Short mmCIF file of C-alpha atoms in Angstrom, two decimals:
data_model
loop_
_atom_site.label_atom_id
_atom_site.label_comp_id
_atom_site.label_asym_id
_atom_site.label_seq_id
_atom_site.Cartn_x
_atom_site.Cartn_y
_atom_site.Cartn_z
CA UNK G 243 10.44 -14.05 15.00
CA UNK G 244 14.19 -12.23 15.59
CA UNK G 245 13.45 -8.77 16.62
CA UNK G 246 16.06 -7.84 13.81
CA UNK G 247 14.09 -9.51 11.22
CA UNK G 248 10.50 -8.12 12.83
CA UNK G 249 12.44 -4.55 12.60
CA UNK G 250 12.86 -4.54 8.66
CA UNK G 251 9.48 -6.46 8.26
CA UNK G 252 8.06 -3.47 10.26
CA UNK G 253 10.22 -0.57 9.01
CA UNK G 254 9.83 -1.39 4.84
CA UNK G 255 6.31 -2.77 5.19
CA UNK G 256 5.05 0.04 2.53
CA UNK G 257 7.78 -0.28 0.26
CA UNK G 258 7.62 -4.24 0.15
CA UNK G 259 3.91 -3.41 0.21
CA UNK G 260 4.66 -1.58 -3.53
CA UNK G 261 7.29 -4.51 -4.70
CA UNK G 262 5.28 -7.82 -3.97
CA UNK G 263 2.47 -9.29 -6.29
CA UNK G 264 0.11 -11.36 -4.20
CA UNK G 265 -1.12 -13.37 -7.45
CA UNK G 266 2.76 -15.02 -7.07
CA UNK G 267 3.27 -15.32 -3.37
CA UNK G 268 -0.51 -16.51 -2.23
CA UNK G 269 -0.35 -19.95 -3.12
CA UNK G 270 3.09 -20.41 -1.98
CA UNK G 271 2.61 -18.50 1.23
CA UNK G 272 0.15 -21.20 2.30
CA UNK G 273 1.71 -24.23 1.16
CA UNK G 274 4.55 -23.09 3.41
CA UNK G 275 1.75 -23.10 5.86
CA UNK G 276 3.00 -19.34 6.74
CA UNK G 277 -0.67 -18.63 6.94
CA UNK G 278 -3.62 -20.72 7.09
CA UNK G 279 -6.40 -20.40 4.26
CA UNK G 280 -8.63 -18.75 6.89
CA UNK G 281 -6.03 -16.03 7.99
CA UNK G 282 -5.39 -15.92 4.05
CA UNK G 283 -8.98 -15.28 3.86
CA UNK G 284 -9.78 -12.51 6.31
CA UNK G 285 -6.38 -10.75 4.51
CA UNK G 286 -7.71 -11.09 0.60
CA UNK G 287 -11.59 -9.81 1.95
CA UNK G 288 -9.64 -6.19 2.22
CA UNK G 289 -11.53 -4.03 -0.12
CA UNK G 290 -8.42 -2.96 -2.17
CA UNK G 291 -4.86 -4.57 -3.18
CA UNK G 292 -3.05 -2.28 -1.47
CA UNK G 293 -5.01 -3.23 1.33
CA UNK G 294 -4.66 -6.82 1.17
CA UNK G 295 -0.97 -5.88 1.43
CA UNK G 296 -0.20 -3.67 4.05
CA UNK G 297 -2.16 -5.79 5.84
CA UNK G 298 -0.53 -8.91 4.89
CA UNK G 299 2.97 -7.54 5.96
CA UNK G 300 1.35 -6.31 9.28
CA UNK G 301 0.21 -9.89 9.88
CA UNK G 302 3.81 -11.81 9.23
CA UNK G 303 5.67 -10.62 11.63
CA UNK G 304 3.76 -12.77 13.76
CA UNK G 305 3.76 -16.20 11.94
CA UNK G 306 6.66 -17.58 13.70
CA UNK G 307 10.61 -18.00 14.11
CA UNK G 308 10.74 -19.18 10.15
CA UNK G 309 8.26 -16.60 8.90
CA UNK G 310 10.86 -14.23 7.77
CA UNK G 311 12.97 -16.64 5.86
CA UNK G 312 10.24 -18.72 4.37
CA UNK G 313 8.79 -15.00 2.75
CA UNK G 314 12.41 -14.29 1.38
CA UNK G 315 12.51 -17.62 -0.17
CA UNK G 316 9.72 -17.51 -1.45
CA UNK G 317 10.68 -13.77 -2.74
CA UNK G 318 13.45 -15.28 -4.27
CA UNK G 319 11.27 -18.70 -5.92
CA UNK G 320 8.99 -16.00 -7.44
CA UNK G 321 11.45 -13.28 -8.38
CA UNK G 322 10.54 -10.51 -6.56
CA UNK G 323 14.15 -9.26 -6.14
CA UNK G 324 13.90 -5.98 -4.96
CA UNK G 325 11.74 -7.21 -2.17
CA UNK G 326 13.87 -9.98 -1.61
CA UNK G 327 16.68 -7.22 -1.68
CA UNK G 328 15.19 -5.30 0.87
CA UNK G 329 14.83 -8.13 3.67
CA UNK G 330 18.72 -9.25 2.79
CA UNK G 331 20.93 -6.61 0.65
CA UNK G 332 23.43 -9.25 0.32
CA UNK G 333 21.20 -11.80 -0.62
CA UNK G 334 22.75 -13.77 -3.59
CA UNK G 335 19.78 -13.60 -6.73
CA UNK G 336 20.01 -16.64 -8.39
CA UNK G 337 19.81 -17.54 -12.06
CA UNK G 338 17.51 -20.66 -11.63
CA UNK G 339 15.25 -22.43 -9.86
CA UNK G 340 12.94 -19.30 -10.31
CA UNK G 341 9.27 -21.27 -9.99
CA UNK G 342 7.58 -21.49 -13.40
CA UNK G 343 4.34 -19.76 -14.42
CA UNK G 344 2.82 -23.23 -14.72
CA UNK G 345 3.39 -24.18 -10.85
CA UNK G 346 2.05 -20.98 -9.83
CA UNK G 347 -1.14 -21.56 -11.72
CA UNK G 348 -1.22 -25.29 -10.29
CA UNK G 349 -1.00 -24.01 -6.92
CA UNK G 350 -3.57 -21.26 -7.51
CA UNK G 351 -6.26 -23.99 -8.41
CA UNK G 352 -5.56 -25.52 -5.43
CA UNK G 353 -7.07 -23.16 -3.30
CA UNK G 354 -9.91 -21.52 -6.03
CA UNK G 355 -12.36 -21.26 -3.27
CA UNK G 356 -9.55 -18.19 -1.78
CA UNK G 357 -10.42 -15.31 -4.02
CA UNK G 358 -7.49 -12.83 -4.33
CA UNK G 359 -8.70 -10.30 -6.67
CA UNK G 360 -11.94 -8.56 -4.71
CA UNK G 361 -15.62 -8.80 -6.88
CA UNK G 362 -15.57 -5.69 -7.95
CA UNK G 363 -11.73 -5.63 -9.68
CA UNK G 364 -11.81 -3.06 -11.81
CA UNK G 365 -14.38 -0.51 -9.72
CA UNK G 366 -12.66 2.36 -8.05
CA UNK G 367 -12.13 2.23 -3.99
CA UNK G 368 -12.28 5.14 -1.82
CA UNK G 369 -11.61 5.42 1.49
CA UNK G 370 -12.50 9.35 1.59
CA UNK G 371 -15.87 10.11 0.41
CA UNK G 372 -15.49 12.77 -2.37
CA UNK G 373 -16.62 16.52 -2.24
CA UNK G 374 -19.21 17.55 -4.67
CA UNK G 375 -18.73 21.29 -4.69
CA UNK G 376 -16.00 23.44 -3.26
CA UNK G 377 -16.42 24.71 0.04
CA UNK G 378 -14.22 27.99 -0.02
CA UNK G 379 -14.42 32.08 0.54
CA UNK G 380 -13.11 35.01 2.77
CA UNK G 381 -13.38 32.84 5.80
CA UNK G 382 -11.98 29.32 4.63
CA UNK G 383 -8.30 28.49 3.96
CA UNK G 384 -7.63 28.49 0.28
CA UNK G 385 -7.54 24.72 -0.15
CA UNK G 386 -7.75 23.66 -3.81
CA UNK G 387 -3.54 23.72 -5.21
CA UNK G 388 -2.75 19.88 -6.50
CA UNK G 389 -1.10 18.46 -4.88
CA UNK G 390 -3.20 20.18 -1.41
CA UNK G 391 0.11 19.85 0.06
CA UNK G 392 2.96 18.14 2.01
CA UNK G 393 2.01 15.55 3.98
CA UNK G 394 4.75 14.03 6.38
CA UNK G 395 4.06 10.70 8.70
CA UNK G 396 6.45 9.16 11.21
CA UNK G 397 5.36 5.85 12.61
CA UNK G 398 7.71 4.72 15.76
CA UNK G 399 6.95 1.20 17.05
CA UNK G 400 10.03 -0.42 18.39
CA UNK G 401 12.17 1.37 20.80
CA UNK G 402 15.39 -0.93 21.45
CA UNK G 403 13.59 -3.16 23.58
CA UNK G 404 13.56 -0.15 26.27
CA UNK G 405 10.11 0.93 25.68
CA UNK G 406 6.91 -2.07 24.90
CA UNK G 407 6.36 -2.24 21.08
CA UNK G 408 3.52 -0.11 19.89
CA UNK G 409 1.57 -2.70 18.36
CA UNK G 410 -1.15 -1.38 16.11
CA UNK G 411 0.49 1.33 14.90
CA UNK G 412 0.97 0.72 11.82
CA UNK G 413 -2.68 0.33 11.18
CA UNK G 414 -3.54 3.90 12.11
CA UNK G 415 -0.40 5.35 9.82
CA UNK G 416 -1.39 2.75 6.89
CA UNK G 417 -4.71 4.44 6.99
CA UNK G 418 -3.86 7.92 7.18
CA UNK G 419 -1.09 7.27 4.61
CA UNK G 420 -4.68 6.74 2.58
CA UNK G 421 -6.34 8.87 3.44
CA UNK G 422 -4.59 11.70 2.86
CA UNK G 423 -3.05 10.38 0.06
CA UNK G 424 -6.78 10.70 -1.29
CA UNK G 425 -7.02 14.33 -0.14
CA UNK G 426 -4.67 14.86 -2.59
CA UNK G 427 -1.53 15.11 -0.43
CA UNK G 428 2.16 13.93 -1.22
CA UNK G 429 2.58 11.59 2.02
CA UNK G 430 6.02 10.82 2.82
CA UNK G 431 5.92 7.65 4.99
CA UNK G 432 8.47 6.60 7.84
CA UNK G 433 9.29 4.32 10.44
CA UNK G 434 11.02 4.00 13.63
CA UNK G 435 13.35 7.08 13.64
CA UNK G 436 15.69 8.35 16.70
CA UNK G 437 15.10 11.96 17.80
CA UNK G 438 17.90 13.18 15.75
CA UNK G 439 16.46 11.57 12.74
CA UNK G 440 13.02 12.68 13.58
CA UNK G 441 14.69 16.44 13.86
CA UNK G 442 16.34 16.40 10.68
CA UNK G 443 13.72 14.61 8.80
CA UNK G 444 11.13 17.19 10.16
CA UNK G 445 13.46 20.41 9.08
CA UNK G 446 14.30 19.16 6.10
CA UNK G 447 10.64 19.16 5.41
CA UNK G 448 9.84 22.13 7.01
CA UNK G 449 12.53 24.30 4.42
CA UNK G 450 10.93 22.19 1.06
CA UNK G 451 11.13 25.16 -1.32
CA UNK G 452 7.92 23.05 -3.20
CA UNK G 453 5.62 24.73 0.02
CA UNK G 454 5.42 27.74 -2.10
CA UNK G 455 3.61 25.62 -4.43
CA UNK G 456 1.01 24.25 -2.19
CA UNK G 457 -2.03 25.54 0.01
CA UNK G 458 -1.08 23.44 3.05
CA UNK G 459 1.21 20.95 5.39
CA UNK G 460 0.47 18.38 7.54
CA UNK G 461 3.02 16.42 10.13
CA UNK G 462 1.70 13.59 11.99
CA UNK G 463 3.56 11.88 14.71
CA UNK G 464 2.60 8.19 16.31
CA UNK G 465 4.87 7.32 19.34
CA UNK G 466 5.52 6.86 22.80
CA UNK G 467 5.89 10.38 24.73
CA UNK G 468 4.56 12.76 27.78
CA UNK G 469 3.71 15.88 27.87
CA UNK G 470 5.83 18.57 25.06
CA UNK G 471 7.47 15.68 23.95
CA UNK G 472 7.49 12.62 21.85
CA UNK G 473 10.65 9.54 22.08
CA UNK G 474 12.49 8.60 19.11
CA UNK G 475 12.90 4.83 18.45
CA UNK G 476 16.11 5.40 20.84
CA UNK G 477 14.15 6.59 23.47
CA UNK G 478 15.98 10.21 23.45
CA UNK G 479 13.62 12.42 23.61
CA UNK G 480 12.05 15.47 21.40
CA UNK G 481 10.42 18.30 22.38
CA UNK G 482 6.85 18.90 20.39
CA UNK G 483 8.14 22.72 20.60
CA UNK G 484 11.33 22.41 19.21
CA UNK G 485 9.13 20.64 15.83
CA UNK G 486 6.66 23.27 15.91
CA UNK G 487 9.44 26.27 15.86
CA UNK G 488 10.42 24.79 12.37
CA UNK G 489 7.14 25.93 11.02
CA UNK G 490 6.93 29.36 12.34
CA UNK G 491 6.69 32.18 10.00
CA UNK G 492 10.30 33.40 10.46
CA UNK G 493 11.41 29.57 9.85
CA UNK G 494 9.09 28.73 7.51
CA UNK G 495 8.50 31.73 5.26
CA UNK G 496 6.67 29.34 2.28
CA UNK G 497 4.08 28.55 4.16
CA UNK G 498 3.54 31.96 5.68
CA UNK G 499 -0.12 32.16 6.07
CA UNK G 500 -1.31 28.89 5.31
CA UNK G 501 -2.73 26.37 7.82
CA UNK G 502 -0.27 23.67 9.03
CA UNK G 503 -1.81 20.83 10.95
CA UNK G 504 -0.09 18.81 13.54
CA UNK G 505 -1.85 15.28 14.34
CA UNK G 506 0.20 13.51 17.59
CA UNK G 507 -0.62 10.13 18.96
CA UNK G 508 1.27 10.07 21.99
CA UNK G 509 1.02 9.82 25.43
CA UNK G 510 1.12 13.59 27.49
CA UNK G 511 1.84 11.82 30.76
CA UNK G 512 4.50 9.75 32.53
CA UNK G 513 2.53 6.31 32.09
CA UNK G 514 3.77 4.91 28.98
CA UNK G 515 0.95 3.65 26.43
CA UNK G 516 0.93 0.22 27.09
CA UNK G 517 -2.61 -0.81 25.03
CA UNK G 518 -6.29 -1.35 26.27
CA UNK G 519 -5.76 -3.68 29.03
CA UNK G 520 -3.92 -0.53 31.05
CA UNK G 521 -4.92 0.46 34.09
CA UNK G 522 -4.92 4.54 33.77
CA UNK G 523 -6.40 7.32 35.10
CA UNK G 524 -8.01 9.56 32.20
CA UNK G 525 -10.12 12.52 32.12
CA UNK G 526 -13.33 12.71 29.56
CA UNK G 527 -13.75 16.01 29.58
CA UNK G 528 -12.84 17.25 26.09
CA UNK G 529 -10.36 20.27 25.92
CA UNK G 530 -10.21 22.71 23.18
CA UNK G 531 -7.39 25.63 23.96
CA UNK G 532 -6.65 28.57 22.14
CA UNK G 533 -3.54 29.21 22.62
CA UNK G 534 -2.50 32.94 22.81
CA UNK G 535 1.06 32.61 23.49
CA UNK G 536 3.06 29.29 23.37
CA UNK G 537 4.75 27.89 26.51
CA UNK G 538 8.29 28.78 27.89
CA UNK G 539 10.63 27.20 25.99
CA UNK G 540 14.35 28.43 25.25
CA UNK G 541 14.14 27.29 22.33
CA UNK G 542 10.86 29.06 21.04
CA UNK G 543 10.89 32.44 20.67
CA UNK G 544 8.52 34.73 22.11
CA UNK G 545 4.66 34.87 20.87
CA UNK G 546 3.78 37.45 18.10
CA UNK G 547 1.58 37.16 15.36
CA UNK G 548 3.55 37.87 12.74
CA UNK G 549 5.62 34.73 14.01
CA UNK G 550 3.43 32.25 14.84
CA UNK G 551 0.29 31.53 12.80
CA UNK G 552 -2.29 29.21 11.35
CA UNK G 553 -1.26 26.74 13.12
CA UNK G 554 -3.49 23.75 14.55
CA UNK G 555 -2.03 20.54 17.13
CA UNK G 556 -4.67 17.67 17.39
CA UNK G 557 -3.08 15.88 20.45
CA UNK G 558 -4.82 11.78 20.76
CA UNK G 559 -4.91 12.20 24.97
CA UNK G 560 -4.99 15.80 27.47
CA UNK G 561 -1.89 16.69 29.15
CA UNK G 562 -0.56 14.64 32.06
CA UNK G 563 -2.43 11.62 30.74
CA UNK G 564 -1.81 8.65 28.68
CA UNK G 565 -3.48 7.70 25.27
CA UNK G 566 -4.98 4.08 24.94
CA UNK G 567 -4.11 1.67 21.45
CA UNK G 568 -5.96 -1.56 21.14
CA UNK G 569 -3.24 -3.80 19.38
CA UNK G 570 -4.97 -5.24 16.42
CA UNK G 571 -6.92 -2.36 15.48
CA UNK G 572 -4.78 0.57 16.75
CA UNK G 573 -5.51 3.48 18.64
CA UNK G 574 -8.90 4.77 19.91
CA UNK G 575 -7.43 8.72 18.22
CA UNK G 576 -6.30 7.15 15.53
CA UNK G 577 -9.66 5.30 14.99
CA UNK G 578 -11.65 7.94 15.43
CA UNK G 579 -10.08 10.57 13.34
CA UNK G 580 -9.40 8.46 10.34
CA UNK G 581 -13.32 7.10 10.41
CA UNK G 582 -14.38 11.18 10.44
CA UNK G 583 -11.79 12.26 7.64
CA UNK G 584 -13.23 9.72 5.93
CA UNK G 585 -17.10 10.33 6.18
CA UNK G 586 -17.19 13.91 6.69
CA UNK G 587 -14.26 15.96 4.75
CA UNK G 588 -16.33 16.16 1.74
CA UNK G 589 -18.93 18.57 3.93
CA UNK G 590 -17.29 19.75 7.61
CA UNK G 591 -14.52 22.03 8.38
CA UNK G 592 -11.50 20.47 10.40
CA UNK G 593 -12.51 21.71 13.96
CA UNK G 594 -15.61 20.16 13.77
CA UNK G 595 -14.23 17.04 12.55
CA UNK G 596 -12.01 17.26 15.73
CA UNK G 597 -14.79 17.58 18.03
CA UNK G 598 -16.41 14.35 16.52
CA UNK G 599 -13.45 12.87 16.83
CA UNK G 600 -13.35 14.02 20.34
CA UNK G 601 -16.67 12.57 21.17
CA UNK G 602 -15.77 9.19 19.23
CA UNK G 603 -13.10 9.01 21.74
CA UNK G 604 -14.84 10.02 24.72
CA UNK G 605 -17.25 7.04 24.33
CA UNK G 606 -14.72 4.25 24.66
CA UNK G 607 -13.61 2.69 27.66
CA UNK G 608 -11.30 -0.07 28.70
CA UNK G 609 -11.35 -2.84 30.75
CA UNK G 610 -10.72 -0.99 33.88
CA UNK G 611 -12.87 2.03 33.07
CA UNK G 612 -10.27 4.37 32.13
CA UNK G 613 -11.56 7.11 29.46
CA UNK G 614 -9.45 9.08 27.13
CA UNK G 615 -10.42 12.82 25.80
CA UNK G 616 -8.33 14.44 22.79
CA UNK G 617 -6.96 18.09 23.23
CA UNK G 618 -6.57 20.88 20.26
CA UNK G 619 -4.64 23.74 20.30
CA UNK G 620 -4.95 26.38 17.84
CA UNK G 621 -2.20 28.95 17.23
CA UNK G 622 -3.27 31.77 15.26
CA UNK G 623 -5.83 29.56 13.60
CA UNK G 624 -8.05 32.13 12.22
CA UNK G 625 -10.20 30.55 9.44
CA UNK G 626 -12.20 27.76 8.60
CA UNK G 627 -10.56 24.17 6.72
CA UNK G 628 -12.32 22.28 4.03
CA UNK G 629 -10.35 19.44 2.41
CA UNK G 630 -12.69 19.42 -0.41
CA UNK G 631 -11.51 16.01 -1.63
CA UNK G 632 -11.51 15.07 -4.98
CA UNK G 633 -11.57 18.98 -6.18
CA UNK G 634 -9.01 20.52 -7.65
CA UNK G 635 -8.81 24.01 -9.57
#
């Protein structure tokens, strides 16, 4: 496929996620043999719709050179226009030739042994097992506002052909999108961003007056980078400081004495993240630091408490090294922590979620033995977190 046309696919997958209806496009998709009924298959056995279409616009990026305009036509043959609208803004909507309701049912009974609503339609689906009772008092973050908070996610996988792709990505930010979606979080999804864009996208949520509102924030961050900094999709770089200064307590006065969490899949070394098959060298030792003064940077001032506190960074590798992504599946951090989210915020605090997710990570190992360990640093993190999913006062 053009890497212009992979780019959109890619950067709008969520939004055409939203737009499309796979009742209309499934039958058509495979008698344009853009997938075969088996990869059609393993796409509709997702356990919810929204599942079934992130990942079917994961998948069709890599169905070929005609892919991308065999989807838009068949956007256009089904009327999905604001889809169609967002592959092609000048695309030309036409008044006919807009396929009947009849040739869409024909087609459907042509393949009735490819089920595209799940067996349980109508039941519920959870990725985050819900809390039961509140876990809260004088030595837990007040965690119960609705929304819980701000939840901002920045998902850079093509860098200009400079940089590899980070394939796999987009699995581990469709999935925290999710999950903390089901925490109760307003997520605010985005892909491939320069480091300018990435700075005034993460100010501009850093001074949201709605912070007063909430009990929390959360930023998370999947790119290429080395140690203290992250790349844009331009490959300019950004210093993890520079973000972090935007939430002080002198910045960031709303959210003055509330926890803000800071999730970074990223490389800390100069070996670029290159998937599983890389041969790296990586340390297993896991590496919690408390952190009583942040490091020399010009443009962070100095340490005090009264500036800097409640915050936590979960980093996916330790400094100097790099952080492995399988890239099907995504990355082994990215794995890991949305699995324990998932199981155990309904009954654990966040740092001992971390260190499970720590020790999730610590197990795997690639084909040339390399290991991977996580690293947390806590800024003036001074109480316990409890999600408490599913509870709200």
């Amino acid at each position: 496929m053009d890497p212009d046309h992979r780019k959109i696919l890619q950067s709008n997958f969520v939004k055409l996620s939203e737009l499309i209806s796979l009742d209309e496009i499934v039958p058509l998709l495979l008698e344009e043999r853009v997938f075969t009924e088996h990869m059609m298959e393993d796409i509709l056995a997702e356990n919810t719709d929204t599942d079934r279409k992130h990942k079917l616009m994961l998948d069709l990026p890599r169905r070929g050179p005609n892919a991308f305009k065999t989807f838009l036509d068949i956007l256009l043959k089904t009327g999905n226009y604001d889809a169609a609208m967002i592959l092609d803004p000048d695309i030309e909507i036409p008044n006919s030739d807009i396929i009947s309701s009849e040739h869409v049912s024909l087609l459907t009974s042509s393949f009735r042994h490819v089920s595209i609503m799940p067996v349980n339609e109508g039941t519920a689906q959870h990725f985050v097992k819900p809390a039961t009772e509140w876990k809260e008092g004088p030595d837990c973050y007040k965690m119960s506002s609705q929304p819980r908070g701000y939840c901002l996610i920045i998902n850079n996988v093509l860098f200009q052909n400079i940089l590899s792709e980070r394939y796999g990505s987009y699995e581990d930010a469709r999935k925290l999108d999710i999950v903390f979606h089901e925490f109760g979080y307003e997520v605010t999804f985005l892909s491939d961003r320069t480091a300018q864009e990435i700075l005034g996208l993460v100010k501009e949520f850093s001074e949201k007056q709605e912070h007063n509102q909430v009990d929390s924030c959360v930023v998370i961050i999947l790119s290429h980078g080395n140690y203290n900094t992250i790349y844009g999709s331009d490959v300019e770089k950004v210093q993890l400081d520079t973000i972090l200064n935007f939430f002080n307590n002198d910045n960031c006065p709303q959210l003055h004495g509330k926890p803000k969490m800071f999730f970074i899949q990223a490389c800390q070394g100069d070996n670029h993240d290159r998937g599983v098959s890389g041969c790296y060298e990586a340390d297993s030792k896991p590496f919690i630091q408390h952190r009583t003064r942040t490091a020399p940077q010009p443009i962070v001032p100095a340490f005090s408490l009264q500036a800097w506190s409640d915050m936590l960074i979960s980093h996916s590798t330790l400094p100097g090294h790099v952080s492995y992504r399988n890239e099907i599946s995504g990355s082994w951090y990215g794995q890991a922590l949305v699995s324990v989210l998932m199981k155990h915020a309904h009954e654990m605090d966040l740092l001992h979620m971390l260190l499970k997710v720590d020790q999730i990570v610590k197990e795997q190992i690639n084909c040339d033995g390399d290991r991977q360990a996580t690293e947390t640093i806590m800024l003036g993190w001074s109480r316990k977190l409890y999600f408490n999913p599913g509870l709200f006062k």
